[in-house]
Amino acid sequence: GIQVEQSPPDLILQEGANSTLRCNFSDSVNNLQWFHQNPWGQLINLFYIPSGTKQNGRLSATTVATERYSLLYISSSQTTDSGVYFCAGGEGTYKYIFGTGTRLKVLA
Amino acid sequence: AAGVIQSPRHLIKEKRETATLKCYPIPRHDTVYWYQQGPGQDPQFLISFYEKMQSDKGSIPDRFSAQQFSDYHSELNMSSLELGDSALYFCASSLEGHYYEQYFGPGTRLTVT
């Protein structure tokens, strides 16, 4: 099966800073989603982005499918951005394989 | 907007007991997925159902079984619980014809003592 690596594993930012999170795949994936898991454990959809670039407010994501990686950009970070960010790649039709996550802490 | 509903949200069981977790997908979503997330780990795919038929299977123990009903809700049945089954169990659903975008419920936190 595919392997999903995320970097960095941990990140501490001061409020207002920008950051880039990376997701690498060992093989081609047919689908890709980014999630934010908040401190209460909820998994929140950020982007479905198998290729190309999308933006939603302070967040944007870019996937370069041919090079098997995806990037998540967080600008002007806020304390509410804290939590764990997961990318997940589709394997087969129905299964998502999750990366190990990037743990983000934003300090006030 | 309607979201995936999971019940119960918290469950405490003893070893060797059984547990049933329920999932109600978003209206018009016909595919349901179950994931298990152990403490400090990433979610692991367990099983999925499309139109009440099992569509894919992951690392689901033989002690676990699941099904999807005619109203599209799903139940995950867990028997002979072990301490290692303590985890957050997520259900996700996807819209008919859009299996690639999964929406996750709030999870059921199962603690086995």
PDB file of C-alpha atoms in Angstrom:
ATOM      1  CA  GLY A   1       0.000   0.000   0.000  1.00  0.00           C
ATOM      2  CA  ILE A   2       0.945   3.617  -0.270  1.00  0.00           C
ATOM      3  CA  GLN A   3       3.009   5.363   2.386  1.00  0.00           C
ATOM      4  CA  VAL A   4       2.202   8.923   3.373  1.00  0.00           C
ATOM      5  CA  GLU A   5       4.840  11.081   5.028  1.00  0.00           C
ATOM      6  CA  GLN A   6       4.184  14.476   6.527  1.00  0.00           C
ATOM      7  CA  SER A   7       6.633  17.135   7.572  1.00  0.00           C
ATOM      8  CA  PRO A   8       7.409  18.697   9.879  1.00  0.00           C
ATOM      9  CA  PRO A   9       6.043  16.384  12.588  1.00  0.00           C
ATOM     10  CA  ASP A  10       5.767  19.279  15.058  1.00  0.00           C
ATOM     11  CA  LEU A  11       5.544  23.016  14.580  1.00  0.00           C
ATOM     12  CA  ILE A  12       5.293  25.885  17.037  1.00  0.00           C
ATOM     13  CA  LEU A  13       4.390  29.308  15.690  1.00  0.00           C
ATOM     14  CA  GLN A  14       3.788  32.727  17.071  1.00  0.00           C
ATOM     15  CA  GLU A  15       0.364  34.141  16.249  1.00  0.00           C
ATOM     16  CA  GLY A  16       0.443  35.918  12.885  1.00  0.00           C
ATOM     17  CA  ALA A  17       3.197  33.777  11.392  1.00  0.00           C
ATOM     18  CA  ASN A  18       2.905  31.833   8.144  1.00  0.00           C
ATOM     19  CA  SER A  19       3.710  28.151   7.646  1.00  0.00           C
ATOM     20  CA  THR A  20       3.942  25.431   5.029  1.00  0.00           C
ATOM     21  CA  LEU A  21       3.091  21.795   5.728  1.00  0.00           C
ATOM     22  CA  ARG A  22       4.172  19.080   3.338  1.00  0.00           C
ATOM     23  CA  CYS A  23       2.779  15.690   2.427  1.00  0.00           C
ATOM     24  CA  ASN A  24       4.712  13.155   0.316  1.00  0.00           C
ATOM     25  CA  PHE A  25       3.288   9.981  -1.183  1.00  0.00           C
ATOM     26  CA  SER A  26       5.214   6.824  -2.045  1.00  0.00           C
ATOM     27  CA  ASP A  27       3.024   6.169  -5.040  1.00  0.00           C
ATOM     28  CA  SER A  28       0.406   7.925  -7.119  1.00  0.00           C
ATOM     29  CA  VAL A  29      -2.864   8.563  -5.369  1.00  0.00           C
ATOM     30  CA  ASN A  30      -6.174   9.061  -7.070  1.00  0.00           C
ATOM     31  CA  ASN A  31      -7.596  11.307  -4.374  1.00  0.00           C
ATOM     32  CA  LEU A  32      -6.219  13.565  -1.662  1.00  0.00           C
ATOM     33  CA  GLN A  33      -7.745  15.395   1.264  1.00  0.00           C
ATOM     34  CA  TRP A  34      -6.360  17.661   3.973  1.00  0.00           C
ATOM     35  CA  PHE A  35      -7.919  17.588   7.434  1.00  0.00           C
ATOM     36  CA  HIS A  36      -7.562  19.548  10.643  1.00  0.00           C
ATOM     37  CA  GLN A  37      -8.079  17.647  13.870  1.00  0.00           C
ATOM     38  CA  ASN A  38      -8.924  20.140  16.580  1.00  0.00           C
ATOM     39  CA  PRO A  39      -8.033  19.677  20.260  1.00  0.00           C
ATOM     40  CA  TRP A  40     -11.445  18.066  20.838  1.00  0.00           C
ATOM     41  CA  GLY A  41     -10.650  15.341  18.320  1.00  0.00           C
ATOM     42  CA  GLN A  42     -12.941  16.443  15.502  1.00  0.00           C
ATOM     43  CA  LEU A  43     -11.661  15.859  11.960  1.00  0.00           C
ATOM     44  CA  ILE A  44     -12.555  18.812   9.788  1.00  0.00           C
ATOM     45  CA  ASN A  45     -12.313  18.754   6.001  1.00  0.00           C
ATOM     46  CA  LEU A  46     -10.040  21.465   4.712  1.00  0.00           C
ATOM     47  CA  PHE A  47      -9.544  20.590   1.063  1.00  0.00           C
ATOM     48  CA  TYR A  48     -10.224  17.882  -1.446  1.00  0.00           C
ATOM     49  CA  ILE A  49      -7.320  18.477  -3.808  1.00  0.00           C
ATOM     50  CA  PRO A  50      -6.067  15.642  -6.046  1.00  0.00           C
ATOM     51  CA  SER A  51      -4.244  18.221  -8.189  1.00  0.00           C
ATOM     52  CA  GLY A  52      -3.911  21.946  -8.647  1.00  0.00           C
ATOM     53  CA  THR A  53      -4.348  24.770  -6.150  1.00  0.00           C
ATOM     54  CA  LYS A  54      -7.245  25.806  -3.940  1.00  0.00           C
ATOM     55  CA  GLN A  55      -7.707  28.606  -1.450  1.00  0.00           C
ATOM     56  CA  ASN A  56     -10.112  29.078   1.418  1.00  0.00           C
ATOM     57  CA  GLY A  57      -9.534  32.193   3.472  1.00  0.00           C
ATOM     58  CA  ARG A  58      -6.149  32.031   5.171  1.00  0.00           C
ATOM     59  CA  LEU A  59      -5.580  28.473   4.005  1.00  0.00           C
ATOM     60  CA  SER A  60      -4.485  27.288   0.610  1.00  0.00           C
ATOM     61  CA  ALA A  61      -3.250  23.992  -0.773  1.00  0.00           C
ATOM     62  CA  THR A  62      -1.320  22.844  -3.807  1.00  0.00           C
ATOM     63  CA  THR A  63      -0.947  19.293  -5.080  1.00  0.00           C
ATOM     64  CA  VAL A  64       1.586  18.307  -7.722  1.00  0.00           C
ATOM     65  CA  ALA A  65       0.312  14.843  -8.565  1.00  0.00           C
ATOM     66  CA  THR A  66       3.128  13.999 -11.004  1.00  0.00           C
ATOM     67  CA  GLU A  67       5.697  14.579  -8.235  1.00  0.00           C
ATOM     68  CA  ARG A  68       3.545  12.928  -5.552  1.00  0.00           C
ATOM     69  CA  TYR A  69       3.384  15.744  -3.011  1.00  0.00           C
ATOM     70  CA  SER A  70       0.972  18.257  -1.599  1.00  0.00           C
ATOM     71  CA  LEU A  71       1.490  21.453   0.390  1.00  0.00           C
ATOM     72  CA  LEU A  72      -0.796  23.210   2.852  1.00  0.00           C
ATOM     73  CA  TYR A  73      -0.178  26.898   3.492  1.00  0.00           C
ATOM     74  CA  ILE A  74      -1.432  28.637   6.599  1.00  0.00           C
ATOM     75  CA  SER A  75      -1.102  32.407   6.615  1.00  0.00           C
ATOM     76  CA  SER A  76      -1.503  34.807   9.549  1.00  0.00           C
ATOM     77  CA  SER A  77      -1.910  31.878  11.924  1.00  0.00           C
ATOM     78  CA  GLN A  78      -4.298  32.132  14.873  1.00  0.00           C
ATOM     79  CA  THR A  79      -4.444  30.178  18.116  1.00  0.00           C
ATOM     80  CA  THR A  80      -7.545  28.408  16.814  1.00  0.00           C
ATOM     81  CA  ASP A  81      -5.381  26.883  14.075  1.00  0.00           C
ATOM     82  CA  SER A  82      -3.717  24.694  16.697  1.00  0.00           C
ATOM     83  CA  GLY A  83      -4.223  20.963  16.388  1.00  0.00           C
ATOM     84  CA  VAL A  84      -3.061  18.206  14.097  1.00  0.00           C
ATOM     85  CA  TYR A  85      -3.098  18.498  10.325  1.00  0.00           C
ATOM     86  CA  PHE A  86      -3.473  15.283   8.354  1.00  0.00           C
ATOM     87  CA  CYS A  87      -3.258  14.619   4.678  1.00  0.00           C
ATOM     88  CA  ALA A  88      -4.819  11.437   3.345  1.00  0.00           C
ATOM     89  CA  GLY A  89      -4.351   9.738   0.010  1.00  0.00           C
ATOM     90  CA  GLY A  90      -6.910   7.575  -1.695  1.00  0.00           C
ATOM     91  CA  GLU A  91      -5.973   3.948  -2.230  1.00  0.00           C
ATOM     92  CA  GLY A  92      -8.369   2.053  -4.389  1.00  0.00           C
ATOM     93  CA  THR A  93     -11.892   3.354  -4.605  1.00  0.00           C
ATOM     94  CA  TYR A  94     -12.931   3.733  -0.989  1.00  0.00           C
ATOM     95  CA  LYS A  95      -9.948   3.749   1.328  1.00  0.00           C
ATOM     96  CA  TYR A  96      -7.961   6.731   2.550  1.00  0.00           C
ATOM     97  CA  ILE A  97      -4.464   6.264   3.954  1.00  0.00           C
ATOM     98  CA  PHE A  98      -3.581   8.953   6.441  1.00  0.00           C
ATOM     99  CA  GLY A  99      -0.195  10.483   7.059  1.00  0.00           C
ATOM    100  CA  THR A 100       1.268  10.692  10.547  1.00  0.00           C
ATOM    101  CA  GLY A 101       0.213  14.304  10.876  1.00  0.00           C
ATOM    102  CA  THR A 102       1.802  17.660  11.707  1.00  0.00           C
ATOM    103  CA  ARG A 103       1.132  18.845  15.247  1.00  0.00           C
ATOM    104  CA  LEU A 104       0.762  22.622  15.184  1.00  0.00           C
ATOM    105  CA  LYS A 105       0.716  24.865  18.227  1.00  0.00           C
ATOM    106  CA  VAL A 106       0.107  28.575  17.726  1.00  0.00           C
ATOM    107  CA  LEU A 107       1.129  30.773  20.631  1.00  0.00           C
ATOM    108  CA  ALA A 108      -0.678  34.011  21.496  1.00  0.00           C
TER     109      ALA A 108
ATOM    110  CA  ALA B   1     -25.563  22.057   7.149  1.00  0.00           C
ATOM    111  CA  ALA B   2     -26.249  18.510   8.267  1.00  0.00           C
ATOM    112  CA  GLY B   3     -23.261  16.501   9.400  1.00  0.00           C
ATOM    113  CA  VAL B   4     -22.460  12.881  10.102  1.00  0.00           C
ATOM    114  CA  ILE B   5     -23.965  11.802  13.419  1.00  0.00           C
ATOM    115  CA  GLN B   6     -22.298   9.243  15.628  1.00  0.00           C
ATOM    116  CA  SER B   7     -23.597   7.731  18.808  1.00  0.00           C
ATOM    117  CA  PRO B   8     -22.691   7.365  21.504  1.00  0.00           C
ATOM    118  CA  ARG B   9     -20.012  10.038  21.709  1.00  0.00           C
ATOM    119  CA  HIS B  10     -18.324   8.354  24.661  1.00  0.00           C
ATOM    120  CA  LEU B  11     -18.428   4.741  25.740  1.00  0.00           C
ATOM    121  CA  ILE B  12     -16.742   2.920  28.584  1.00  0.00           C
ATOM    122  CA  LYS B  13     -16.655  -0.872  28.518  1.00  0.00           C
ATOM    123  CA  GLU B  14     -14.829  -3.594  30.358  1.00  0.00           C
ATOM    124  CA  LYS B  15     -12.593  -6.211  28.781  1.00  0.00           C
ATOM    125  CA  ARG B  16     -14.473  -9.016  27.043  1.00  0.00           C
ATOM    126  CA  GLU B  17     -17.655  -6.951  26.772  1.00  0.00           C
ATOM    127  CA  THR B  18     -19.341  -5.995  23.505  1.00  0.00           C
ATOM    128  CA  ALA B  19     -19.996  -2.546  22.065  1.00  0.00           C
ATOM    129  CA  THR B  20     -22.101  -1.195  19.228  1.00  0.00           C
ATOM    130  CA  LEU B  21     -21.304   2.103  17.584  1.00  0.00           C
ATOM    131  CA  LYS B  22     -23.811   3.821  15.324  1.00  0.00           C
ATOM    132  CA  CYS B  23     -23.338   6.158  12.396  1.00  0.00           C
ATOM    133  CA  TYR B  24     -25.918   8.244  10.561  1.00  0.00           C
ATOM    134  CA  PRO B  25     -24.537   9.643   7.298  1.00  0.00           C
ATOM    135  CA  ILE B  26     -25.298  13.020   5.806  1.00  0.00           C
ATOM    136  CA  PRO B  27     -28.585  12.931   3.812  1.00  0.00           C
ATOM    137  CA  ARG B  28     -28.043  11.673   0.228  1.00  0.00           C
ATOM    138  CA  HIS B  29     -24.734  10.106   1.202  1.00  0.00           C
ATOM    139  CA  ASP B  30     -24.833   6.434   0.312  1.00  0.00           C
ATOM    140  CA  THR B  31     -21.317   5.338   1.273  1.00  0.00           C
ATOM    141  CA  VAL B  32     -20.111   4.932   4.834  1.00  0.00           C
ATOM    142  CA  TYR B  33     -16.562   4.413   6.085  1.00  0.00           C
ATOM    143  CA  TRP B  34     -15.222   3.439   9.508  1.00  0.00           C
ATOM    144  CA  TYR B  35     -11.802   4.472  10.833  1.00  0.00           C
ATOM    145  CA  GLN B  36     -10.037   3.769  14.115  1.00  0.00           C
ATOM    146  CA  GLN B  37      -7.617   6.270  15.660  1.00  0.00           C
ATOM    147  CA  GLY B  38      -5.508   5.054  18.571  1.00  0.00           C
ATOM    148  CA  PRO B  39      -3.982   7.524  21.058  1.00  0.00           C
ATOM    149  CA  GLY B  40      -1.402   9.713  19.312  1.00  0.00           C
ATOM    150  CA  GLN B  41      -1.837   7.888  16.021  1.00  0.00           C
ATOM    151  CA  ASP B  42      -3.341   8.605  12.631  1.00  0.00           C
ATOM    152  CA  PRO B  43      -6.741   7.222  11.638  1.00  0.00           C
ATOM    153  CA  GLN B  44      -6.675   3.708  10.193  1.00  0.00           C
ATOM    154  CA  PHE B  45      -9.276   2.528   7.710  1.00  0.00           C
ATOM    155  CA  LEU B  46     -11.423  -0.358   8.947  1.00  0.00           C
ATOM    156  CA  ILE B  47     -14.227  -0.988   6.484  1.00  0.00           C
ATOM    157  CA  SER B  48     -16.618   0.732   4.080  1.00  0.00           C
ATOM    158  CA  PHE B  49     -20.100   0.117   2.712  1.00  0.00           C
ATOM    159  CA  TYR B  50     -21.725   1.275  -0.492  1.00  0.00           C
ATOM    160  CA  GLU B  51     -25.427   0.723  -1.010  1.00  0.00           C
ATOM    161  CA  LYS B  52     -25.522  -1.672   1.957  1.00  0.00           C
ATOM    162  CA  MET B  53     -22.758  -3.880   0.537  1.00  0.00           C
ATOM    163  CA  GLN B  54     -19.237  -4.041   1.908  1.00  0.00           C
ATOM    164  CA  SER B  55     -17.100  -2.137  -0.570  1.00  0.00           C
ATOM    165  CA  ASP B  56     -13.617  -2.302   0.957  1.00  0.00           C
ATOM    166  CA  LYS B  57     -11.941  -3.769   3.998  1.00  0.00           C
ATOM    167  CA  GLY B  58      -8.885  -2.668   5.909  1.00  0.00           C
ATOM    168  CA  SER B  59      -7.268  -3.777   9.135  1.00  0.00           C
ATOM    169  CA  ILE B  60     -10.483  -4.687  10.900  1.00  0.00           C
ATOM    170  CA  PRO B  61     -10.137  -7.430  13.550  1.00  0.00           C
ATOM    171  CA  ASP B  62     -12.267 -10.544  13.160  1.00  0.00           C
ATOM    172  CA  ARG B  63     -13.924  -9.605  16.471  1.00  0.00           C
ATOM    173  CA  PHE B  64     -15.458  -6.602  14.749  1.00  0.00           C
ATOM    174  CA  SER B  65     -18.305  -6.655  12.277  1.00  0.00           C
ATOM    175  CA  ALA B  66     -20.264  -3.929  10.581  1.00  0.00           C
ATOM    176  CA  GLN B  67     -23.226  -3.442   8.354  1.00  0.00           C
ATOM    177  CA  GLN B  68     -25.159  -0.759   6.556  1.00  0.00           C
ATOM    178  CA  PHE B  69     -28.935  -0.678   6.750  1.00  0.00           C
ATOM    179  CA  SER B  70     -31.631   0.267   4.256  1.00  0.00           C
ATOM    180  CA  ASP B  71     -31.753   3.836   5.613  1.00  0.00           C
ATOM    181  CA  TYR B  72     -27.952   4.002   5.018  1.00  0.00           C
ATOM    182  CA  HIS B  73     -27.037   4.214   8.677  1.00  0.00           C
ATOM    183  CA  SER B  74     -24.274   1.872   9.758  1.00  0.00           C
ATOM    184  CA  GLU B  75     -23.352   0.013  12.925  1.00  0.00           C
ATOM    185  CA  LEU B  76     -19.953  -1.242  14.022  1.00  0.00           C
ATOM    186  CA  ASN B  77     -20.206  -4.196  16.394  1.00  0.00           C
ATOM    187  CA  MET B  78     -17.209  -5.013  18.549  1.00  0.00           C
ATOM    188  CA  SER B  79     -17.017  -8.150  20.658  1.00  0.00           C
ATOM    189  CA  SER B  80     -14.547  -9.560  23.194  1.00  0.00           C
ATOM    190  CA  LEU B  81     -13.189  -6.068  23.735  1.00  0.00           C
ATOM    191  CA  GLU B  82      -9.509  -5.715  24.550  1.00  0.00           C
ATOM    192  CA  LEU B  83      -7.611  -2.859  26.187  1.00  0.00           C
ATOM    193  CA  GLY B  84      -6.024  -2.130  22.806  1.00  0.00           C
ATOM    194  CA  ASP B  85      -9.434  -1.381  21.300  1.00  0.00           C
ATOM    195  CA  SER B  86      -9.517   1.873  23.261  1.00  0.00           C
ATOM    196  CA  ALA B  87      -9.557   4.492  20.527  1.00  0.00           C
ATOM    197  CA  LEU B  88     -11.513   7.166  18.733  1.00  0.00           C
ATOM    198  CA  TYR B  89     -13.786   5.589  16.127  1.00  0.00           C
ATOM    199  CA  PHE B  90     -14.764   7.778  13.220  1.00  0.00           C
ATOM    200  CA  CYS B  91     -17.487   7.272  10.731  1.00  0.00           C
ATOM    201  CA  ALA B  92     -17.345   9.155   7.457  1.00  0.00           C
ATOM    202  CA  SER B  93     -19.749   9.390   4.563  1.00  0.00           C
ATOM    203  CA  SER B  94     -19.608  10.470   0.956  1.00  0.00           C
ATOM    204  CA  LEU B  95     -22.167  11.688  -1.512  1.00  0.00           C
ATOM    205  CA  GLU B  96     -23.572   9.376  -4.147  1.00  0.00           C
ATOM    206  CA  GLY B  97     -21.081   9.352  -7.005  1.00  0.00           C
ATOM    207  CA  HIS B  98     -18.487  11.346  -5.021  1.00  0.00           C
ATOM    208  CA  TYR B  99     -16.798   8.626  -3.000  1.00  0.00           C
ATOM    209  CA  TYR B 100     -13.511  10.498  -3.085  1.00  0.00           C
ATOM    210  CA  GLU B 101     -14.560  13.275  -0.710  1.00  0.00           C
ATOM    211  CA  GLN B 102     -15.255  11.901   2.729  1.00  0.00           C
ATOM    212  CA  TYR B 103     -16.921  13.870   5.530  1.00  0.00           C
ATOM    213  CA  PHE B 104     -16.133  12.744   9.028  1.00  0.00           C
ATOM    214  CA  GLY B 105     -18.373  12.561  12.058  1.00  0.00           C
ATOM    215  CA  PRO B 106     -17.322  13.748  15.538  1.00  0.00           C
ATOM    216  CA  GLY B 107     -16.184  10.261  16.548  1.00  0.00           C
ATOM    217  CA  THR B 108     -16.998   7.871  19.367  1.00  0.00           C
ATOM    218  CA  ARG B 109     -14.374   7.670  22.085  1.00  0.00           C
ATOM    219  CA  LEU B 110     -14.264   4.086  23.344  1.00  0.00           C
ATOM    220  CA  THR B 111     -12.435   3.312  26.552  1.00  0.00           C
ATOM    221  CA  VAL B 112     -11.929  -0.324  27.518  1.00  0.00           C
ATOM    222  CA  THR B 113     -10.978  -0.902  31.156  1.00  0.00           C
TER     223      THR B 113
END
